[in-house]
XYZ file of C-alpha atoms in Angstrom:
617
model
C 12.232 24.227 13.653
C 13.291 20.860 12.244
C 11.530 19.031 15.048
C 8.323 20.953 14.423
C 8.389 20.194 10.700
C 9.041 16.531 11.369
C 6.147 16.430 13.798
C 3.851 17.967 11.175
C 4.165 15.257 8.532
C 5.498 12.110 10.206
C 2.384 11.203 12.268
C 0.028 11.243 9.229
C 2.510 9.168 7.209
C 2.803 6.641 10.026
C -0.975 6.571 10.376
C -1.526 5.839 6.688
C 1.169 3.171 6.666
C -0.280 1.510 9.764
C -3.802 1.624 8.354
C -2.692 0.019 5.081
C -0.535 -2.615 6.809
C -3.416 -3.691 9.060
C -6.453 -3.341 6.787
C -5.255 -4.578 3.389
C -3.852 -7.972 4.490
C -6.942 -8.478 6.671
C -9.328 -7.894 3.777
C -7.217 -9.983 1.397
C -7.221 -12.776 3.996
C -11.000 -12.974 3.582
C -10.757 -12.905 -0.210
C -11.780 -9.240 -0.564
C -10.148 -6.564 -2.666
C -7.293 -4.426 -1.405
C -9.388 -1.411 -2.447
C -11.947 -2.269 0.233
C -9.150 -2.491 2.773
C -7.950 1.004 1.920
C -11.491 2.407 2.010
C -12.256 0.799 5.366
C -8.957 2.015 6.830
C -9.839 5.534 5.707
C -13.238 5.370 7.399
C -11.667 4.199 10.685
C -8.798 6.692 10.867
C -10.869 9.558 9.460
C -12.884 12.263 11.205
C -15.973 10.069 11.549
C -14.446 7.358 13.812
C -11.007 7.648 15.446
C -10.355 11.197 14.163
C -6.639 10.496 13.804
C -6.788 12.513 10.571
C -9.255 15.377 10.801
C -8.888 17.070 7.401
C -9.775 14.582 4.680
C -9.885 17.251 1.954
C -6.245 18.247 2.421
C -5.164 14.604 2.267
C -7.234 13.980 -0.842
C -5.441 16.828 -2.604
C -2.154 14.956 -2.216
C -3.715 11.544 -2.777
C -5.181 12.595 -6.142
C -1.636 12.422 -7.455
C -2.153 8.653 -7.334
C -5.056 9.001 -9.781
C -2.897 11.337 -11.874
C -0.159 8.723 -12.116
C -2.723 6.004 -12.855
C -4.096 7.998 -15.781
C -0.567 8.561 -17.064
C -0.017 4.798 -17.142
C -3.424 4.330 -18.798
C -2.346 6.866 -21.413
C 0.850 4.929 -22.028
C -1.330 1.961 -23.054
C -3.256 4.034 -25.571
C -1.226 3.413 -28.709
C -2.938 4.553 -31.918
C -3.104 1.005 -33.288
C -4.798 -0.218 -30.117
C -7.168 2.745 -30.114
C -8.234 1.949 -33.677
C -8.736 -1.728 -32.870
C -10.878 -0.849 -29.838
C -12.783 2.033 -31.408
C -16.122 0.201 -31.478
C -16.018 -0.587 -27.765
C -14.537 2.776 -26.792
C -16.883 5.075 -28.685
C -19.849 2.716 -29.000
C -20.231 0.870 -25.706
C -18.421 3.615 -23.771
C -20.615 6.487 -24.934
C -23.783 4.400 -24.587
C -22.938 3.367 -21.020
C -22.098 6.879 -19.839
C -24.943 8.570 -21.691
C -27.698 6.152 -20.652
C -26.563 5.987 -17.017
C -26.323 9.791 -16.780
C -29.787 10.116 -18.332
C -31.413 7.661 -15.919
C -29.682 8.971 -12.787
C -30.278 12.556 -13.837
C -33.965 11.816 -14.371
C -34.281 10.404 -10.870
C -32.415 13.443 -9.479
C -34.892 15.782 -11.157
C -37.774 13.824 -9.650
C -36.148 14.405 -6.257
C -36.208 18.164 -6.810
C -32.921 19.104 -8.452
C -32.734 21.555 -11.355
C -31.907 20.122 -14.754
C -28.386 21.577 -14.475
C -27.827 19.989 -11.061
C -29.354 16.730 -12.240
C -27.000 16.788 -15.241
C -23.977 17.195 -12.956
C -25.107 14.387 -10.624
C -26.037 12.091 -13.513
C -22.650 12.464 -15.204
C -20.739 12.152 -11.912
C -22.552 8.931 -11.044
C -22.377 7.632 -14.602
C -18.586 7.668 -14.507
C -16.844 4.593 -13.123
C -13.845 4.195 -10.849
C -10.914 3.487 -13.159
C -8.618 2.789 -10.224
C -10.967 0.241 -8.640
C -11.826 -1.565 -11.880
C -8.221 -1.850 -13.050
C -7.085 -2.919 -9.582
C -9.702 -5.677 -9.471
C -8.762 -6.844 -12.972
C -5.102 -6.916 -11.991
C -5.851 -8.903 -8.825
C -7.812 -11.445 -10.884
C -5.229 -11.493 -13.690
C -8.054 -10.852 -16.175
C -6.714 -7.793 -17.990
C -6.563 -9.721 -21.253
C -9.823 -11.624 -20.859
C -12.567 -10.543 -23.234
C -14.612 -8.841 -20.527
C -11.442 -7.199 -19.182
C -10.695 -5.620 -22.546
C -14.253 -4.373 -22.920
C -14.236 -2.948 -19.392
C -11.003 -1.130 -20.169
C -12.533 0.281 -23.372
C -15.452 1.825 -21.493
C -13.142 3.227 -18.817
C -10.964 4.666 -21.553
C -13.911 6.478 -23.093
C -14.813 7.922 -19.709
C -11.265 9.165 -19.178
C -11.301 10.772 -22.613
C -14.689 12.347 -21.873
C -13.444 14.205 -18.785
C -12.223 17.205 -20.792
C -15.543 17.972 -22.515
C -17.437 17.235 -19.276
C -15.333 19.736 -17.340
C -15.965 22.285 -20.074
C -19.713 21.473 -20.099
C -20.394 22.314 -16.456
C -19.437 26.024 -16.682
C -21.614 26.309 -19.795
C -24.505 24.722 -17.893
C -23.917 27.216 -15.076
C -24.036 30.104 -17.511
C -27.311 28.775 -18.936
C -28.807 28.848 -15.442
C -27.600 32.364 -14.789
C -24.946 31.167 -12.377
C -22.047 32.012 -14.633
C -20.782 34.296 -17.357
C -20.970 32.826 -20.876
C -18.015 34.950 -21.960
C -15.891 33.695 -19.089
C -16.947 30.135 -19.846
C -15.935 30.561 -23.494
C -12.596 32.046 -22.393
C -12.057 29.118 -20.041
C -12.723 26.689 -22.882
C -10.262 28.589 -25.097
C -7.560 28.465 -22.430
C -8.189 24.771 -21.919
C -7.837 24.071 -25.633
C -4.642 26.134 -25.781
C -3.171 24.204 -22.836
C -4.055 20.893 -24.472
C -2.416 22.046 -27.691
C 0.709 23.050 -25.762
C 0.947 19.615 -24.125
C 0.442 17.907 -27.483
C 3.150 19.970 -29.180
C 5.583 19.446 -26.326
C 4.949 15.720 -26.382
C 5.345 15.561 -30.141
C 8.565 17.548 -30.487
C 10.242 17.871 -27.081
C 9.766 14.854 -24.812
C 11.475 12.126 -26.844
C 14.652 14.161 -27.554
C 14.858 15.125 -23.881
C 14.489 11.530 -22.670
C 17.026 10.387 -25.250
C 19.513 12.933 -23.909
C 18.885 11.901 -20.303
C 19.199 8.212 -21.171
C 22.630 8.810 -22.657
C 23.665 10.373 -19.350
C 23.123 6.946 -17.761
C 21.633 8.222 -14.472
C 18.487 6.205 -13.768
C 17.343 8.469 -10.956
C 17.352 11.403 -13.358
C 15.049 9.480 -15.695
C 12.700 8.916 -12.761
C 12.777 12.601 -11.893
C 12.123 13.510 -15.531
C 9.160 11.127 -15.693
C 7.615 12.701 -12.588
C 8.339 16.161 -13.999
C 6.472 15.377 -17.223
C 3.495 13.800 -15.455
C 3.095 16.367 -12.701
C 4.005 19.311 -14.950
C 1.310 18.499 -17.486
C -1.118 17.825 -14.609
C -0.468 21.220 -13.010
C -0.842 22.966 -16.367
C -4.266 21.402 -16.880
C -5.331 22.317 -13.355
C -4.168 25.895 -13.910
C -6.586 26.314 -16.827
C -9.484 24.756 -14.947
C -9.268 21.161 -16.130
C -8.353 18.100 -14.107
C -4.781 17.163 -13.290
C -5.499 13.625 -14.402
C -6.355 14.873 -17.896
C -2.899 16.407 -18.280
C -1.216 13.224 -17.105
C -3.390 11.178 -19.452
C -2.409 13.355 -22.411
C 1.274 13.034 -21.504
C 0.895 9.263 -21.394
C -0.843 9.142 -24.771
C 1.890 11.259 -26.337
C 4.553 8.888 -25.008
C 2.646 5.694 -25.897
C 4.776 5.122 -28.998
C 7.985 6.252 -27.331
C 10.953 3.918 -27.038
C 11.090 4.921 -23.365
C 7.513 3.899 -22.621
C 8.217 0.821 -20.499
C 11.038 2.446 -18.555
C 8.761 5.377 -17.720
C 5.991 3.025 -16.649
C 8.399 1.103 -14.430
C 9.691 4.343 -12.860
C 6.191 5.677 -12.143
C 4.630 2.409 -10.919
C 5.941 2.469 -7.298
C 4.693 6.031 -6.747
C 1.375 5.201 -8.405
C 0.727 2.207 -6.176
C 1.427 3.996 -2.903
C -0.437 7.186 -3.767
C -3.408 5.332 -5.206
C -3.750 3.475 -1.911
C -3.625 6.847 -0.174
C -6.365 8.099 -2.508
C -8.687 5.258 -1.547
C -8.017 5.946 2.114
C -8.827 9.616 1.547
C -12.123 8.579 -0.079
C -12.888 6.503 2.995
C -12.113 9.471 5.234
C -14.475 11.658 3.186
C -17.473 9.499 4.141
C -19.198 11.622 6.751
C -20.945 9.133 9.014
C -23.028 11.913 10.599
C -24.335 12.905 7.180
C -24.914 9.247 6.362
C -26.797 8.817 9.630
C -28.905 11.940 8.992
C -29.817 10.698 5.498
C -29.528 6.994 6.176
C -32.762 5.958 4.502
C -32.046 7.867 1.301
C -28.444 6.625 1.091
C -29.336 3.079 2.160
C -31.748 2.895 -0.774
C -29.797 4.995 -3.272
C -26.324 3.401 -2.967
C -27.262 -0.234 -3.727
C -29.872 0.934 -6.253
C -27.247 2.962 -8.108
C -24.791 0.039 -8.114
C -27.453 -2.347 -9.467
C -28.600 0.220 -12.042
C -25.080 0.692 -13.371
C -24.558 -3.071 -13.551
C -27.827 -3.478 -15.465
C -27.072 -0.663 -17.919
C -23.500 -1.747 -18.670
C -24.403 -5.449 -18.839
C -27.325 -4.748 -21.165
C -25.175 -2.695 -23.535
C -22.371 -5.243 -23.598
C -24.746 -8.168 -23.989
C -26.385 -6.445 -26.949
C -22.954 -6.003 -28.546
C -22.146 -9.725 -28.587
C -20.656 -10.344 -25.158
C -21.877 -13.410 -23.284
C -24.259 -12.837 -20.378
C -21.623 -13.787 -17.789
C -18.999 -11.519 -19.357
C -21.435 -8.616 -19.545
C -22.415 -8.977 -15.881
C -18.784 -9.219 -14.719
C -17.871 -6.099 -16.680
C -20.935 -4.253 -15.384
C -20.006 -5.114 -11.792
C -16.533 -3.660 -12.284
C -18.057 -0.454 -13.669
C -20.624 -0.062 -10.857
C -18.701 2.180 -8.382
C -18.842 5.900 -9.078
C -15.678 7.344 -10.545
C -12.769 9.142 -8.932
C -13.747 12.243 -10.890
C -17.014 12.396 -8.962
C -14.950 14.055 -6.233
C -13.858 16.640 -8.802
C -17.152 17.174 -10.634
C -19.461 17.426 -7.604
C -17.455 20.124 -5.760
C -17.113 21.960 -9.092
C -20.884 21.785 -9.555
C -21.296 23.179 -6.030
C -18.900 26.052 -6.689
C -20.827 26.896 -9.891
C -24.113 26.908 -7.922
C -25.486 23.983 -9.872
C -25.912 22.127 -6.558
C -26.593 23.399 -3.056
C -23.911 22.552 -0.463
C -26.229 19.958 1.102
C -27.015 18.296 -2.218
C -23.326 18.242 -3.181
C -22.425 16.651 0.188
C -25.100 13.962 -0.132
C -24.077 13.185 -3.714
C -20.429 12.941 -2.643
C -21.342 10.559 0.162
C -23.374 8.492 -2.293
C -20.395 8.262 -4.670
C -18.104 7.186 -1.817
C -20.589 4.538 -0.652
C -20.788 3.042 -4.146
C -16.995 2.732 -4.052
C -17.423 0.779 -0.837
C -20.316 -1.395 -2.039
C -19.298 -1.900 -5.678
C -16.208 -4.081 -5.099
C -18.177 -6.281 -2.673
C -20.916 -6.809 -5.255
C -18.307 -7.524 -7.941
C -16.683 -10.100 -5.655
C -20.022 -11.810 -4.931
C -20.939 -11.909 -8.621
C -17.537 -13.304 -9.568
C -17.812 -16.000 -6.896
C -21.311 -16.953 -8.042
C -20.214 -17.242 -11.671
C -17.224 -19.347 -10.626
C -19.573 -21.788 -8.882
C -21.709 -22.024 -11.999
C -19.591 -23.389 -14.869
C -22.474 -23.116 -17.294
C -22.473 -19.364 -16.796
C -18.708 -18.989 -16.882
C -17.417 -16.412 -19.375
C -16.277 -17.629 -22.740
C -12.619 -17.087 -23.567
C -11.338 -16.417 -27.045
C -9.174 -19.239 -28.309
C -5.544 -18.226 -28.610
C -6.379 -14.686 -27.530
C -2.925 -13.251 -28.156
C -2.789 -14.420 -31.751
C -1.037 -17.298 -33.456
C 2.554 -17.766 -32.488
C 2.316 -15.928 -29.200
C 4.900 -13.299 -28.269
C 8.635 -13.132 -27.683
C 10.549 -10.711 -25.478
C 14.177 -10.251 -26.531
C 16.436 -8.554 -23.991
C 19.511 -7.022 -25.575
C 19.714 -5.660 -29.114
C 23.462 -5.848 -29.707
C 25.095 -7.844 -32.484
C 23.763 -11.144 -31.150
C 20.223 -9.913 -30.548
C 20.039 -8.267 -33.964
C 20.776 -11.562 -35.718
C 18.236 -13.379 -33.543
C 15.515 -10.865 -34.429
C 16.182 -11.375 -38.132
C 14.804 -14.908 -37.787
C 11.704 -13.589 -35.997
C 11.207 -10.979 -38.698
C 10.983 -13.594 -41.448
C 8.050 -15.271 -39.657
C 6.352 -12.021 -38.597
C 6.426 -13.092 -34.961
C 5.211 -10.590 -32.371
C 8.436 -9.403 -30.721
C 9.216 -6.862 -28.015
C 12.864 -5.836 -27.676
C 14.304 -4.252 -24.536
C 17.658 -2.453 -24.499
C 19.167 0.318 -22.416
C 21.385 1.683 -25.201
C 19.708 4.638 -26.882
C 21.666 4.339 -30.128
C 20.660 0.690 -30.524
C 17.039 1.627 -29.994
C 17.238 4.275 -32.687
C 18.811 1.894 -35.188
C 16.359 -0.888 -34.298
C 13.327 1.112 -35.413
C 13.835 -0.178 -38.953
C 13.007 -3.728 -37.856
C 9.368 -2.943 -37.140
C 9.399 -4.520 -33.675
C 8.185 -2.943 -30.441
C 11.498 -1.728 -29.087
C 11.730 0.058 -25.752
C 14.347 1.644 -23.581
C 14.801 -0.161 -20.271
C 17.068 -2.204 -18.045
C 16.207 -5.875 -18.484
C 17.531 -6.766 -15.020
C 14.647 -4.833 -13.422
C 11.546 -6.835 -12.601
C 9.281 -3.813 -13.039
C 10.628 -3.194 -16.546
C 10.086 -6.832 -17.510
C 6.525 -6.726 -16.219
C 5.802 -3.473 -18.018
C 7.212 -4.886 -21.262
C 4.792 -7.818 -21.185
C 7.007 -10.615 -19.863
C 4.010 -11.956 -17.939
C 2.282 -12.755 -21.247
C 5.283 -13.834 -23.321
C 5.691 -17.417 -24.509
C 9.451 -17.081 -24.794
C 12.035 -14.706 -23.340
C 15.388 -14.565 -25.120
C 18.256 -13.160 -23.037
C 20.776 -11.784 -25.550
C 22.708 -9.304 -23.397
C 26.505 -9.136 -23.576
C 26.916 -9.114 -19.788
C 27.229 -12.545 -18.179
C 26.163 -11.364 -14.713
C 23.155 -9.529 -16.132
C 22.174 -12.622 -18.122
C 22.229 -14.697 -14.946
C 20.167 -12.136 -12.985
C 17.583 -11.870 -15.752
C 17.279 -15.663 -16.002
C 16.765 -15.967 -12.249
C 14.059 -13.277 -12.292
C 12.260 -14.766 -15.276
C 12.264 -18.323 -13.903
C 10.857 -17.096 -10.592
C 8.360 -14.476 -11.743
C 7.266 -15.602 -15.230
C 7.015 -19.408 -15.157
C 4.789 -19.483 -18.253
C 7.692 -18.378 -20.475
C 10.547 -20.506 -21.780
C 13.950 -18.904 -21.307
C 16.645 -19.012 -23.986
C 19.966 -17.466 -23.005
C 23.116 -16.365 -24.800
C 26.071 -17.682 -22.776
C 29.755 -16.899 -23.090
C 31.627 -20.028 -22.126
C 31.382 -23.396 -20.424
C 31.328 -22.030 -16.862
C 28.563 -19.614 -17.773
C 26.585 -22.431 -19.402
C 26.819 -24.615 -16.284
C 25.689 -21.662 -14.127
C 22.655 -21.119 -16.348
C 21.831 -24.832 -16.319
C 21.842 -24.672 -12.528
C 19.200 -21.942 -12.393
C 16.887 -23.559 -14.933
C 17.505 -21.957 -18.333
C 15.440 -23.930 -20.854
C 17.947 -23.541 -23.700
C 21.268 -21.770 -24.091
C 23.709 -21.094 -26.881
C 27.443 -20.589 -26.382
C 28.127 -17.968 -28.986
C 31.791 -18.879 -29.644
C 31.135 -22.636 -29.539
C 28.398 -22.576 -32.163
C 30.290 -20.279 -34.523
C 33.400 -22.451 -34.100
C 31.420 -25.588 -34.957
C 30.169 -23.924 -38.123
C 33.703 -22.840 -38.940
C 34.876 -26.455 -38.440
C 32.139 -27.758 -40.695
C 33.042 -25.574 -43.665
C 36.712 -26.395 -43.069
C 35.964 -30.128 -43.292
C 34.059 -29.541 -46.498
C 37.007 -27.597 -47.900
C 39.264 -30.549 -47.091
C 37.134 -32.870 -49.199
C 34.352 -34.218 -46.992
C 30.831 -34.097 -48.318
C 28.396 -31.640 -46.695
C 26.475 -34.556 -45.117
C 29.662 -36.095 -43.692
C 30.792 -32.754 -42.295
C 27.341 -32.118 -40.788
C 27.365 -35.567 -39.171
C 30.761 -34.981 -37.608
C 29.705 -31.590 -36.249
C 26.510 -33.110 -34.842
C 28.550 -35.808 -33.117
C 30.909 -33.243 -31.587
C 27.942 -31.195 -30.358
C 26.358 -34.296 -28.816
C 29.570 -35.367 -27.045
C 30.145 -31.877 -25.725
C 26.586 -31.646 -24.367
C 26.999 -34.982 -22.612
C 30.201 -33.766 -20.969
C 28.554 -30.481 -20.053
C 25.623 -32.266 -18.385
C 28.045 -34.541 -16.519
C 30.022 -31.556 -15.251
C 26.829 -29.826 -14.128
C 25.682 -33.009 -12.362
C 29.056 -33.439 -10.667
C 28.720 -29.939 -9.253
C 31.975 -28.640 -10.630
C 30.865 -25.087 -9.803
C 30.044 -25.941 -6.202
C 33.735 -25.410 -5.375
C 34.712 -22.073 -6.907
C 38.134 -22.403 -5.283
C 38.860 -25.317 -7.623
C 38.474 -23.006 -10.592
C 41.180 -20.670 -9.344
C 44.741 -21.425 -8.369
C 45.469 -25.095 -7.652
C 43.132 -28.042 -8.068
C 40.621 -28.820 -10.832
C 40.576 -26.292 -13.636
C 38.230 -26.042 -16.592
C 40.698 -26.487 -19.429
C 40.056 -27.560 -23.041
C 39.907 -31.347 -23.248
C 39.444 -33.538 -26.370
C 36.006 -35.116 -26.788
C 37.494 -38.255 -28.448
C 40.791 -40.018 -27.687
C 43.624 -38.623 -29.839
C 45.458 -41.134 -32.025
C 48.879 -39.789 -30.983
C 50.412 -37.489 -28.419
C 51.011 -33.827 -29.048
C 54.389 -32.923 -30.530
C 56.368 -29.812 -29.633
C 58.144 -28.308 -32.659
C 60.674 -26.106 -30.854
C 62.448 -25.837 -27.496
C 60.203 -23.100 -26.123
C 57.095 -25.145 -26.857
C 58.636 -28.311 -25.387
C 59.423 -26.452 -22.158
C 55.857 -25.223 -21.882
C 54.370 -28.686 -22.549
C 56.592 -30.380 -19.993
C 55.555 -28.057 -17.160
C 53.581 -29.649 -14.347
C 49.903 -29.856 -15.403
C 47.103 -29.252 -12.899
C 44.320 -31.795 -12.535
C 41.797 -30.871 -15.183
C 38.179 -31.218 -16.070
C 37.262 -31.216 -19.750
C 36.071 -27.916 -21.061
C 35.574 -25.926 -24.158
C 34.219 -22.606 -25.226
């Protein structure tokens, strides 16, 4: 029995892995998108070529979880403040793009003989854009924060938000054509609204307390399981009432967008999202029926590139009219040109509601899949052409992220809290990461973006915006964690300066060796301040005391740099047992020898001293 079950799922898994491993690097080698690699791999291993996988529909059912997870992550980005700031692009450009494209495509569909209800379904399905493809291309280019990238995201966001009313519209259109029951359609809408309300209430009053409880348990794998439970649970609920799974995941993401656990959840979901989204693109490739394409080759050969060019023209025209440059508008339009993932949900739904005949639904589905294949190629060609033409290059907002840039502070203990006080006085944009739930709760009063997460995890740092930060301050009270974080940041986020809290001299030399830009020995600096006020108490002026402290700091730094250059940490054996030991050593020559005041002290002083290297705190 075990052997039979293994045989049932291992070959498809191996096939998908092999297809991705071969196709994606090959396409990237020629400067093409990974999405094209997945799509091409799906075509080859699917029922139309090698027939290694014969049932594309069953695979797509599993692969759609990748789109579900993508929409959850998109929802996590939809904070109310960002939604308000983007409202013009979301509801203005987004609604205009979808509405005008659906109107034009639907009009052509009616001219080709479809009913107005079928033309409406096809027009909307083709008017939607592939969120997964557009965001993947933006990520590959690193243009998420470019002006055209933000505007593209706004339009995609509107489309994602429009899925719910679109899915409710199709049954009503079917009832208007006599293909459905208006009462059943109204009941379906009522159930959908009730399910949405249930998700909203659960997200508002249940999710954060539950995640807080799980975080206190300290089991990271349980947090991952809980994240998947929330995403997939809300997705299944939406599917159960006739809506899309992706809508439920999107709602869950929106409800957690302001959560302290947002970045940890995003980091936990990201690996599953990436793998399953690749599987989704391969499933789309497998769904391209080459026999159907061959039977309707002239229609599809004309319709697919025409649809891509039409969508580019519509989106570019709308964006150009709303103050984008011509180059930006064209780049955004190219990203929006492939038909959306929800085409594969809307078109079968339209077929089941008798809005489309089976043949028309199959042709429309093939057309949507072909635009996914052609669209990224066109976007790549347009991007390359604009890159060769500097005069047409997109304009970039000066200082896009705002004056002062951003700071990521890792660790919100006593040290980190004091550091953030200085940022607060200057109203600097700060994101704080900590894995202690109680600290996160108390930190809400500071007004910073404070999230639950483990700063030693690369995925958490990426999700928290380390790739855009000007400075990353490592304030954790764990010397090993501080070293790991510094190593990760220096390797993965070279644009950011790294300031580190260190514990002692050895720790400071270690951090110097791995490239920390600045470090502060917490005990050393507080001791210097203590010495300064002591000198003032003994009669020195504040300026004299400050000068002495500055001189001590300078001498100590010189010794520290000399010790780092000499490689004192290259021989860890010399720091333990016999040999050189980092012991406190005066920075200036004492005027007289130390004096023991009792017999016990004299005995201790006269013991054999190991060879030493000057040290301090």
